[in-house]
Coordinates of C-alpha atoms and ligand atoms in Angstrom, one line a residue:
M290 CA 59.8 -19.0 78.0
T291 CA 56.6 -21.0 78.1
G292 CA 58.2 -24.4 78.7
K293 CA 56.1 -25.8 75.8
R294 CA 57.8 -27.5 72.8
F295 CA 56.8 -27.9 69.2
P296 CA 56.6 -31.6 68.4
D297 CA 59.4 -33.0 66.2
D298 CA 57.1 -33.5 63.3
F299 CA 55.6 -30.0 63.4
Q300 CA 56.4 -28.3 60.1
F301 CA 57.9 -24.8 60.0
G302 CA 57.9 -22.8 56.9
V303 CA 57.6 -19.4 55.3
A304 CA 55.2 -18.2 52.6
T305 CA 55.1 -16.0 49.5
S306 CA 53.0 -15.6 46.4
A307 CA 53.8 -15.4 42.7
Y308 CA 52.7 -11.9 41.8
Q309 CA 54.2 -10.5 45.0
I310 CA 57.7 -11.8 44.4
E311 CA 58.4 -13.3 40.9
G312 CA 58.5 -10.3 38.6
A313 CA 59.3 -11.3 35.0
W314 CA 55.7 -10.4 34.3
N315 CA 56.0 -10.9 30.5
A316 CA 59.1 -13.1 30.3
D317 CA 59.5 -16.5 28.5
G318 CA 56.0 -16.7 27.1
K319 CA 54.0 -15.7 30.2
G320 CA 50.5 -14.5 29.5
L321 CA 48.9 -11.5 31.2
S322 CA 47.1 -11.9 34.5
M323 CA 44.5 -9.4 35.6
W324 CA 47.1 -7.8 37.9
D325 CA 49.5 -7.3 35.0
Y326 CA 46.7 -5.7 33.0
Y327 CA 45.4 -3.6 35.8
M328 CA 48.9 -2.2 36.6
R329 CA 48.9 -0.8 33.0
T330 CA 45.4 0.5 33.1
A331 CA 44.9 1.6 36.7
P332 CA 48.3 2.3 38.3
D333 CA 46.7 4.9 40.6
M334 CA 45.1 2.2 42.6
I335 CA 48.5 1.5 44.3
V336 CA 49.4 4.0 47.0
D337 CA 53.1 4.4 45.8
H338 CA 52.3 3.8 42.1
S339 CA 54.5 0.7 42.2
N340 CA 53.7 -2.7 40.7
G341 CA 54.9 -6.3 40.6
D342 CA 56.6 -6.1 37.2
V343 CA 60.0 -6.9 38.9
A344 CA 59.1 -7.3 42.5
C345 CA 61.7 -9.4 44.2
N346 CA 62.7 -10.8 40.8
S347 CA 62.5 -14.3 42.1
Y348 CA 61.9 -15.7 38.7
Y349 CA 65.6 -15.1 38.2
L350 CA 66.7 -15.2 41.9
Y351 CA 65.0 -18.3 43.2
K352 CA 68.3 -19.9 44.1
R353 CA 69.0 -17.1 46.4
D354 CA 65.5 -17.6 48.0
I355 CA 66.4 -21.2 48.6
E356 CA 69.6 -20.2 50.3
M357 CA 67.6 -18.1 52.7
L358 CA 65.2 -21.0 53.3
K359 CA 68.2 -23.2 54.1
E360 CA 69.6 -20.5 56.4
L361 CA 66.3 -20.4 58.3
G362 CA 66.1 -24.2 58.4
V363 CA 62.5 -24.4 57.3
D364 CA 60.9 -27.8 56.6
V365 CA 58.4 -26.4 54.0
Y366 CA 58.1 -23.5 51.6
R367 CA 54.7 -22.2 50.6
F368 CA 54.8 -20.4 47.2
S369 CA 52.1 -19.9 44.5
I370 CA 52.1 -20.8 40.8
A371 CA 51.3 -18.0 38.3
W372 CA 48.5 -19.4 36.3
T373 CA 49.5 -17.5 33.1
R374 CA 53.1 -18.6 33.3
I375 CA 51.9 -22.2 32.8
L376 CA 48.8 -21.4 30.7
P377 CA 49.4 -18.0 29.0
F378 CA 45.8 -17.8 27.8
G379 CA 44.3 -19.4 30.9
T380 CA 42.9 -22.4 29.1
A381 CA 44.7 -25.7 29.1
N382 CA 44.9 -26.1 25.4
Y383 CA 48.4 -24.6 25.3
I384 CA 51.0 -25.2 28.0
N385 CA 54.1 -23.0 28.1
P386 CA 57.1 -25.2 28.5
K387 CA 59.3 -22.4 30.0
G388 CA 56.7 -21.9 32.7
I389 CA 56.8 -25.6 33.5
A390 CA 60.6 -25.5 33.5
Y391 CA 60.7 -22.7 36.0
Y392 CA 58.5 -24.4 38.6
N393 CA 60.3 -27.7 37.9
N394 CA 63.6 -26.1 38.7
L395 CA 62.2 -24.5 41.8
I396 CA 60.6 -27.7 43.1
D397 CA 63.6 -29.8 42.3
E398 CA 66.0 -27.4 44.0
L399 CA 63.8 -27.3 47.1
L400 CA 63.7 -31.0 47.3
A401 CA 67.4 -31.3 46.7
N402 CA 67.8 -29.1 49.8
G403 CA 65.4 -31.1 51.9
I404 CA 62.6 -28.6 51.8
Q405 CA 59.0 -29.7 50.9
P406 CA 57.0 -27.6 48.4
F407 CA 53.6 -26.5 49.7
V408 CA 52.0 -25.1 46.6
T409 CA 49.1 -22.5 46.2
M410 CA 47.4 -22.9 42.9
Y411 CA 45.8 -19.5 42.9
H412 CA 46.9 -16.4 44.8
W413 CA 44.7 -13.8 43.0
D414 CA 46.4 -13.6 39.6
L415 CA 43.5 -14.6 37.3
P416 CA 44.3 -14.8 33.6
Q417 CA 43.2 -11.6 32.0
T418 CA 41.5 -13.5 29.2
F419 CA 39.0 -14.9 31.7
N420 CA 38.5 -11.5 33.3
E421 CA 37.2 -10.4 29.9
K422 CA 34.6 -13.2 30.0
G423 CA 33.3 -12.3 33.5
G424 CA 36.1 -13.6 35.8
W425 CA 34.9 -15.0 39.1
L426 CA 31.4 -13.7 38.6
T427 CA 30.8 -16.5 36.1
E428 CA 30.5 -20.1 36.9
K429 CA 32.6 -21.0 33.8
T430 CA 35.6 -20.1 36.0
V431 CA 35.0 -23.3 37.9
D432 CA 35.7 -25.3 34.8
W433 CA 38.7 -23.3 33.9
F434 CA 40.1 -23.7 37.3
G435 CA 39.5 -27.4 37.2
D436 CA 41.4 -27.7 33.9
Y437 CA 44.3 -25.7 35.3
A438 CA 44.4 -27.8 38.5
R439 CA 44.6 -31.0 36.4
V440 CA 47.6 -29.6 34.5
L441 CA 49.3 -28.9 37.8
Y442 CA 48.7 -32.4 39.2
K443 CA 50.0 -33.9 36.0
K444 CA 53.1 -31.8 35.8
F445 CA 54.1 -31.5 39.4
G446 CA 52.0 -33.9 41.5
D447 CA 54.7 -36.5 41.5
R448 CA 56.7 -34.2 43.8
V449 CA 54.2 -31.8 45.3
K450 CA 52.2 -33.5 48.2
H451 CA 50.4 -30.4 49.6
W452 CA 48.2 -28.2 47.5
V453 CA 46.4 -25.1 48.5
T454 CA 43.7 -24.6 45.9
I455 CA 42.7 -21.0 46.6
N456 CA 44.1 -18.2 48.7
E457 CA 41.5 -16.3 50.8
P458 CA 38.2 -16.3 48.9
H459 CA 37.0 -13.6 51.4
V460 CA 39.8 -11.1 50.8
H461 CA 40.0 -11.8 47.1
C462 CA 36.3 -11.3 46.5
F463 CA 36.0 -8.4 48.9
F464 CA 38.8 -6.4 47.2
S465 CA 38.3 -7.4 43.6
Y466 CA 34.5 -7.7 43.3
G467 CA 33.2 -5.9 46.4
L468 CA 35.2 -2.8 47.0
G469 CA 36.8 -2.9 43.5
W470 CA 40.2 -1.7 44.6
H471 CA 42.0 -4.8 43.2
P472 CA 41.5 -6.0 39.6
P473 CA 39.2 -6.2 37.9
G474 CA 38.0 -3.2 39.9
I475 CA 34.3 -4.2 40.0
H476 CA 32.3 -2.5 42.6
S477 CA 29.5 -4.9 43.6
P478 CA 29.6 -5.3 47.4
G479 CA 26.0 -6.7 47.8
I480 CA 25.9 -9.2 44.9
G481 CA 29.1 -9.6 43.0
F482 CA 31.0 -10.3 46.2
Y483 CA 28.8 -13.2 47.1
E484 CA 28.8 -14.6 43.6
C485 CA 32.6 -14.5 43.6
V486 CA 32.9 -16.4 46.8
R487 CA 30.4 -19.0 45.6
N488 CA 32.4 -19.6 42.5
L489 CA 35.7 -19.8 44.3
L490 CA 34.4 -22.3 46.7
L491 CA 33.0 -24.4 43.9
A492 CA 36.3 -24.1 42.0
H493 CA 38.1 -25.3 45.1
A494 CA 35.8 -28.3 45.3
R495 CA 36.3 -29.1 41.6
A496 CA 40.0 -29.2 42.1
Y497 CA 39.6 -31.5 45.1
H498 CA 37.3 -33.9 43.3
I499 CA 39.6 -34.1 40.2
Y500 CA 42.5 -35.0 42.6
N501 CA 40.3 -37.6 44.3
D502 CA 39.1 -39.2 41.2
D503 CA 42.2 -39.2 39.1
F504 CA 45.3 -38.5 41.1
R505 CA 45.0 -39.4 44.8
A506 CA 45.6 -43.2 44.3
T507 CA 48.9 -42.6 42.5
Q508 CA 50.1 -39.4 44.0
G509 CA 48.9 -39.7 47.6
G510 CA 49.0 -35.9 48.4
K511 CA 46.7 -33.6 50.3
I512 CA 44.4 -30.8 49.1
G513 CA 43.3 -27.8 51.2
I514 CA 42.2 -24.2 51.0
S515 CA 43.6 -21.1 52.7
L516 CA 40.9 -19.1 54.5
D517 CA 41.7 -15.8 56.2
M518 CA 40.0 -15.0 59.5
E519 CA 39.9 -12.3 62.1
W520 CA 38.7 -13.1 65.6
P521 CA 35.8 -11.0 67.0
V522 CA 36.2 -9.7 70.6
T523 CA 33.9 -7.8 73.0
N524 CA 34.1 -6.6 76.6
S525 CA 30.5 -5.5 76.6
N526 CA 27.6 -7.4 78.1
L527 CA 25.0 -5.8 76.0
D528 CA 22.8 -8.2 74.0
E529 CA 23.4 -6.2 70.8
D530 CA 27.2 -6.7 71.1
A531 CA 26.8 -10.4 71.8
E532 CA 24.7 -10.6 68.6
A533 CA 27.4 -8.7 66.8
V534 CA 30.0 -11.3 67.8
Q535 CA 27.8 -14.1 66.5
D536 CA 27.0 -12.4 63.3
F537 CA 30.7 -11.4 62.7
M538 CA 31.6 -15.1 63.1
A539 CA 28.8 -16.2 60.7
F540 CA 29.9 -13.7 58.0
N541 CA 33.7 -13.9 58.4
I542 CA 34.5 -17.3 59.7
D543 CA 31.7 -19.9 59.4
Y544 CA 30.6 -18.6 55.9
Y545 CA 33.8 -20.2 54.6
L546 CA 34.3 -23.1 57.0
Q547 CA 30.8 -24.6 57.2
P548 CA 30.3 -25.5 53.5
I549 CA 33.6 -27.5 53.5
F550 CA 34.4 -28.5 57.0
S551 CA 31.1 -29.2 58.8
K552 CA 29.0 -32.4 58.8
E553 CA 25.9 -30.6 57.5
G554 CA 27.6 -28.4 54.9
N555 CA 26.0 -25.3 53.4
Y556 CA 26.3 -21.7 54.5
P557 CA 25.4 -20.9 58.2
E558 CA 21.7 -20.4 58.8
R559 CA 22.3 -17.2 60.6
F560 CA 24.1 -15.8 57.6
I561 CA 21.6 -17.0 55.0
K562 CA 18.8 -15.4 57.1
R563 CA 20.4 -12.0 57.5
I564 CA 21.0 -11.6 53.8
A565 CA 17.5 -12.9 52.9
D566 CA 15.9 -10.5 55.3
A567 CA 17.9 -7.5 54.1
S568 CA 17.2 -8.4 50.5
K569 CA 13.5 -8.6 51.2
R570 CA 13.5 -5.2 53.0
Q571 CA 15.3 -3.8 50.0
G572 CA 12.7 -5.0 47.6
Y573 CA 14.5 -7.9 45.9
N574 CA 12.3 -10.8 45.2
V575 CA 15.1 -13.4 45.9
S576 CA 18.0 -13.2 48.3
R577 CA 21.1 -11.6 46.9
L578 CA 22.9 -14.6 48.3
R579 CA 22.3 -17.3 45.7
P580 CA 21.8 -20.6 47.6
F581 CA 23.7 -23.8 46.9
T582 CA 21.8 -26.6 45.3
K583 CA 21.5 -29.9 47.2
E584 CA 24.1 -31.4 44.8
E585 CA 26.5 -28.5 45.4
I586 CA 26.2 -28.8 49.2
V587 CA 27.2 -32.4 48.9
Y588 CA 30.0 -31.6 46.4
L589 CA 31.5 -29.0 48.8
R590 CA 31.1 -30.9 52.0
G591 CA 34.3 -32.7 53.1
S592 CA 36.2 -31.3 50.1
A593 CA 39.5 -30.7 51.9
D594 CA 42.1 -32.8 53.6
F595 CA 43.3 -29.9 55.6
L596 CA 42.5 -26.3 56.5
G597 CA 45.0 -23.6 55.6
L598 CA 44.5 -20.7 58.1
N599 CA 45.7 -17.2 57.4
H600 CA 45.4 -15.1 60.5
Y601 CA 46.9 -11.7 61.4
T602 CA 44.6 -9.8 63.8
S603 CA 41.5 -9.5 65.9
K604 CA 38.7 -6.9 66.0
V605 CA 36.6 -5.4 68.7
V606 CA 33.0 -5.7 67.4
Y607 CA 29.8 -3.8 68.4
R608 CA 26.4 -3.0 67.1
N609 CA 24.4 0.1 68.0
E610 CA 22.5 3.0 66.4
S611 CA 25.7 4.8 65.3
L612 CA 25.8 2.2 62.5
R613 CA 22.6 3.5 61.0
G614 CA 23.5 4.6 57.4
A615 CA 27.2 3.7 57.9
Y616 CA 27.4 1.3 55.1
E617 CA 26.5 1.3 51.4
V618 CA 23.2 -0.4 50.5
P619 CA 23.3 -3.2 49.5
S620 CA 26.6 -4.5 50.7
Q621 CA 28.0 -7.3 52.7
N622 CA 28.9 -4.8 55.4
D623 CA 25.4 -3.5 55.5
D624 CA 24.0 -7.1 55.6
L625 CA 26.3 -7.9 58.6
W626 CA 25.7 -4.5 60.2
V627 CA 28.5 -4.7 62.7
G628 CA 31.1 -2.1 63.6
S629 CA 34.7 -3.2 64.2
Y630 CA 38.1 -1.8 65.1
G631 CA 41.5 -2.7 66.5
D632 CA 41.7 -2.1 70.2
P633 CA 44.1 0.8 70.7
S634 CA 45.6 -0.9 73.8
W635 CA 46.8 -3.8 71.6
P636 CA 50.3 -3.3 70.3
H637 CA 50.3 -1.8 66.8
L638 CA 52.7 0.2 64.6
F639 CA 50.3 2.1 62.5
K640 CA 46.6 2.9 62.8
L641 CA 45.9 0.6 59.9
W642 CA 44.6 -2.9 60.3
L643 CA 47.1 -5.0 62.1
Y644 CA 46.8 -5.0 65.9
E645 CA 48.6 -7.6 68.0
Y646 CA 46.2 -9.8 70.0
P647 CA 47.5 -13.4 70.4
P648 CA 44.5 -14.6 72.5
G649 CA 42.4 -14.1 69.3
F650 CA 44.6 -16.6 67.5
Y651 CA 44.1 -19.1 70.3
G652 CA 40.4 -18.5 70.3
L653 CA 40.2 -19.0 66.5
L654 CA 42.2 -22.2 66.6
M655 CA 40.0 -23.6 69.4
H656 CA 36.8 -22.6 67.6
I657 CA 38.0 -24.6 64.6
K658 CA 38.8 -27.5 66.8
N659 CA 35.6 -27.5 68.7
T660 CA 33.1 -26.7 65.9
Y661 CA 34.6 -28.6 63.0
G662 CA 35.7 -31.9 64.4
N663 CA 39.3 -30.9 64.9
P664 CA 40.5 -30.9 61.3
E665 CA 44.1 -30.9 60.3
V666 CA 45.2 -27.2 60.3
Y667 CA 48.2 -25.6 58.7
V668 CA 48.6 -21.9 59.6
T669 CA 49.5 -20.9 56.0
E670 CA 50.0 -17.2 56.9
N671 CA 50.8 -15.2 60.0
G672 CA 53.0 -12.2 60.4
M673 CA 53.2 -8.4 60.8
Y674 CA 54.2 -5.3 58.8
T675 CA 56.8 -2.7 59.5
E676 CA 57.3 0.4 57.3
H677 CA 59.9 -0.3 54.7
A678 CA 62.6 0.4 57.2
T679 CA 66.3 0.5 56.8
S680 CA 66.9 -1.0 60.2
L681 CA 67.3 -4.7 60.4
I682 CA 66.3 -4.6 64.1
D683 CA 62.6 -5.3 63.9
N684 CA 61.8 -5.8 67.6
E685 CA 58.0 -5.4 67.1
R686 CA 57.9 -8.2 64.6
V687 CA 60.1 -10.4 66.8
Q688 CA 57.6 -9.8 69.7
Y689 CA 54.6 -10.5 67.4
Y690 CA 56.0 -13.8 66.2
R691 CA 56.9 -15.0 69.7
N692 CA 53.5 -14.1 71.1
Y693 CA 51.6 -15.6 68.2
L694 CA 53.7 -18.8 68.2
S695 CA 53.1 -19.1 72.0
A696 CA 49.3 -18.8 71.4
L697 CA 49.6 -21.5 68.8
L698 CA 51.5 -23.7 71.2
D699 CA 48.8 -23.2 73.9
A700 CA 46.2 -24.3 71.4
L701 CA 48.3 -27.3 70.4
Y702 CA 48.7 -28.4 74.0
D703 CA 44.9 -28.0 74.4
G704 CA 44.3 -30.4 71.6
A705 CA 44.1 -28.4 68.4
N706 CA 45.3 -30.4 65.4
V707 CA 47.9 -27.9 64.1
K708 CA 50.4 -29.5 61.8
G709 CA 52.5 -26.6 60.6
Y710 CA 53.1 -22.9 60.5
F711 CA 54.2 -20.5 57.8
A712 CA 55.5 -17.1 58.5
W713 CA 54.3 -14.4 56.1
S714 CA 56.6 -13.6 54.6
L715 CA 60.1 -14.9 53.6
M716 CA 60.9 -11.4 52.4
D717 CA 59.6 -7.9 51.7
N718 CA 57.4 -8.0 48.6
F719 CA 54.7 -6.2 46.6
E720 CA 51.9 -5.7 49.2
W721 CA 49.1 -5.2 46.7
S722 CA 47.3 -1.8 47.1
N723 CA 49.9 -0.9 49.7
G724 CA 52.7 -1.3 47.2
Y725 CA 56.1 -1.5 48.9
I726 CA 55.2 0.8 51.8
F727 CA 54.3 -1.8 54.4
Q728 CA 56.5 -4.8 54.5
F729 CA 56.2 -8.3 56.0
G730 CA 59.6 -9.7 55.3
L731 CA 61.8 -11.7 57.6
Y732 CA 64.4 -10.6 55.0
A733 CA 64.6 -7.0 53.9
V734 CA 64.8 -6.5 50.2
N735 CA 66.6 -3.6 48.7
N736 CA 64.4 -2.4 45.9
K737 CA 66.8 0.2 44.7
D738 CA 69.4 -2.5 43.9
P739 CA 68.9 -4.2 40.6
N740 CA 70.0 -7.4 42.3
R741 CA 67.2 -7.0 44.9
T742 CA 69.7 -7.9 47.6
R743 CA 68.0 -9.7 50.5
T744 CA 69.3 -9.3 54.1
A745 CA 68.2 -11.2 57.2
R746 CA 66.3 -9.1 59.8
K747 CA 66.5 -9.9 63.5
S748 CA 63.1 -11.6 63.1
A749 CA 64.6 -14.0 60.6
L750 CA 67.3 -15.0 63.1
V751 CA 64.9 -15.4 65.9
Y752 CA 62.5 -17.5 63.8
K753 CA 65.6 -19.6 62.8
E754 CA 66.3 -20.2 66.5
V755 CA 62.7 -21.2 67.2
I756 CA 62.9 -23.7 64.3
R757 CA 66.2 -25.1 65.6
S758 CA 65.3 -25.4 69.3
R759 CA 61.5 -26.1 68.9
I760 CA 60.9 -23.7 71.8
I761 CA 60.2 -20.0 72.2
D762 CA 63.0 -18.5 74.2
Y763 CA 62.1 -14.9 75.1
T764 CA 65.6 -14.3 76.4
Y765 CA 67.3 -15.2 73.1
D766 CA 68.9 -12.1 71.6
V767 CA 70.8 -11.7 68.3
N768 CA 72.2 -8.9 66.3
P769 CA 71.5 -9.1 62.6
Y770 CA 74.3 -6.7 61.8
E771 CA 76.9 -9.0 63.3
E772 CA 75.4 -12.1 61.6
R773 CA 75.5 -10.3 58.3
N774 CA 79.0 -11.6 57.3
G775 CA 78.0 -15.0 58.4
G776 CA 79.7 -14.4 61.8
S777 CA 83.1 -13.9 60.1
I778 CA 83.9 -10.9 62.4
H779 CA 83.4 -13.2 65.3
R780 CA 85.7 -15.8 63.8
V781 CA 88.5 -13.2 63.1
H782 CA 88.2 -12.1 66.8
A783 CA 88.3 -15.6 68.1
F784 CA 91.3 -16.4 66.1
F785 CA 93.2 -13.3 67.2
I786 CA 92.5 -14.1 70.9
F787 CA 93.6 -17.7 70.3
C788 CA 96.9 -16.6 68.8
L789 CA 97.5 -14.1 71.6
S790 CA 96.9 -16.7 74.3
V791 CA 99.3 -19.2 72.6
Y792 CA 101.9 -16.5 72.4
L793 CA 101.4 -15.5 76.0
T794 CA 101.5 -19.1 77.2
Y795 CA 104.4 -20.5 75.3
V796 CA 106.5 -17.6 74.1
Y797 CA 106.3 -14.8 76.5
Ligands
GBH913 C1 47.1 -11.7 53.2 O1 45.7 -11.4 53.4 C2 47.4 -12.0 51.8 O2 47.1 -13.4 51.5 C3 48.8 -11.7 51.4 O3 49.0 -11.8 50.0 C4 49.3 -10.4 51.9 O4 50.6 -10.1 51.6 C5 49.1 -10.4 53.4 O5 47.7 -10.5 53.7 C6 49.5 -9.2 54.2 O6 48.7 -8.1 53.9 O7 45.2 -1.9 53.7 O8 43.4 -1.3 55.2 O9 43.0 -2.0 52.9 C7 45.4 -11.2 54.8 C8 44.2 -10.3 55.0 C9 43.1 -8.4 54.1 C10 45.1 -8.1 55.3 C11 43.3 -7.0 53.5 C12 45.3 -6.7 54.8 C13 44.2 -4.8 53.8 C14 43.6 -3.8 54.7 N1 44.4 -9.0 54.4 N2 44.0 -6.1 54.4 S1 43.8 -2.1 54.1

C-alpha cells in the first residue's frame, strides 16, 4: 500500500469505442463506415478473420453494460459515437432518428444511474462516403467533421459535458495512412501519414471553435483530444542515444502536444528540421511535412480544455549504425531514425508491444505538467491485454493496474493536474487488426454465446475496490468465481451457520 489516496473529486471510469463494441453494423438506418466496408473487402487484414459486425452487441445490450458500470461504481463512462449511425452518409444533411435515439437512451440511462457520459466523437470509424473522396488526406474532412460535431452538440450537448474530439491521431494515421493495415489501407508513411495528422488536428480545432463560438455559453462543457503516447527510456550515456530520446519525444509526444497545448504553438522545431533535412537529401524541393500557416498555428493553439492521455507502455530507444537501411524511405520511421523495443526485464505476457513500466507513466505525466503549463489531464485509456483466456483470474492485469495507478498517484502528489482515469476496457472487444485474440476487458465476453455474456474478472473486482476505497491496497484479494453469483453462496453459508448456532444455543 502506498498510503496515498485519490482525492474525492477524482473521476474513475472505464472506456470503450463504438466499432469495438456496438455491433449492429447495418441496423436501423446506419450507414457504412470505412471499417464496415473494409471488413467486406479486406477481411484478411484481421489476424483471426473476425470483424466488428456483432462485437459485444452493445447496440442491443447497453443496459447490461450499464449494470456493469454500476457494479464497478464508476463516476464516468467513456464511449464513442459511430458517425454513420447519426449521419449515414457522413454529411449533416440527413440525420438518422434511430441513431439519435440509441445515444439518447444510452446517455439518459447513464445519467439516471449517476454516471456521467464522457463522449468521443471519432474513434476511427470514418464514413465510407468520405473515404471515397480522399478521407483524412483531404482538408475537406475538416469541414465534414465540424458539421458532425455541431450535430452532436445540438443533439446531446445539453447532457454531455465532456467531449473528446478525436481518438489518437498518431495511431489512426499510422495504421490507416502510413502502414495501411487499417482502412482505407493506404500505404504512404512519408507523406500521407503527416497529411492525415495535420487534417485531424485541424478537425479537432474546428470542433473546439464551433463549441466556443456557438455552444459554450449555453452548455458549459469541456472539449479535449485523446493523444496516445509511449515514454522513451535509455540506460546508455552515449550522445547518439540521448539524441534518440529527444527525437523520439519530438516525433511521438511533442508533435501532438505542442500545436495545441504550448504557448508558442506549431510543430516542434526539432521535428520540423529532421523532416526538412531528410526531404532535401531525398531530392524533394519542399519538406514532406506541410507547414501550418500563421493562421492555423493560432487556430490550433489553446484549442483544448483538457488533454486526454492514452498510455500503455514505454520503449527503450537507441540510435546506431544498425539502423542504416532499417526503414522504408521515405517514412516517418526513417525521418525519426530511432530504434525501439520493450525491455525484456519489464513484465510482459507476449513479445508483442505491451511491456509494463510504470515509471514511464510517471515520467510522461510529469513531462506534460512541466512542459505545457500543467494542463487538466484525463487519462482516457490505460490497461493491458491477456490472451482471450477462459480464466477469470487475471493476476497480470491486476498487477498492471495497481502499479500504473500507483504511478499516477505519485504524479498527482507531485503536482500533476490529473482529474480522472479510464481503464481500457470495460470488456473484451474487437481489438482491430488483432481481432479477438488479445483482450483488454475487466469483464470477459463470451463470443460463442449469442447473448455475449459478460463476466467480471478479478481485475474488475480489484478496480471496484480501488474506486470504493480511493486507495491501492496490494493485500486486497478477491475470487471472481465466488463473486459470480453475487455472493449468494456466501449468504447461504452464513445463514446455515446462523441457524446451527441458534439451534445449538437454545435447543440443544
Ligand atoms: C488504443 O491505442 C486504441 O485507442 C484502442 O482502440 C485499442 O483497443 C487499445 O489501444 C488497445 O490496443 O499489434 O504490434 O501492431 C493504443 C496504441 C497502437 C497500441 C497500436 C497497439 C498495435 C501494435 N496502440 N498498437 S501491433
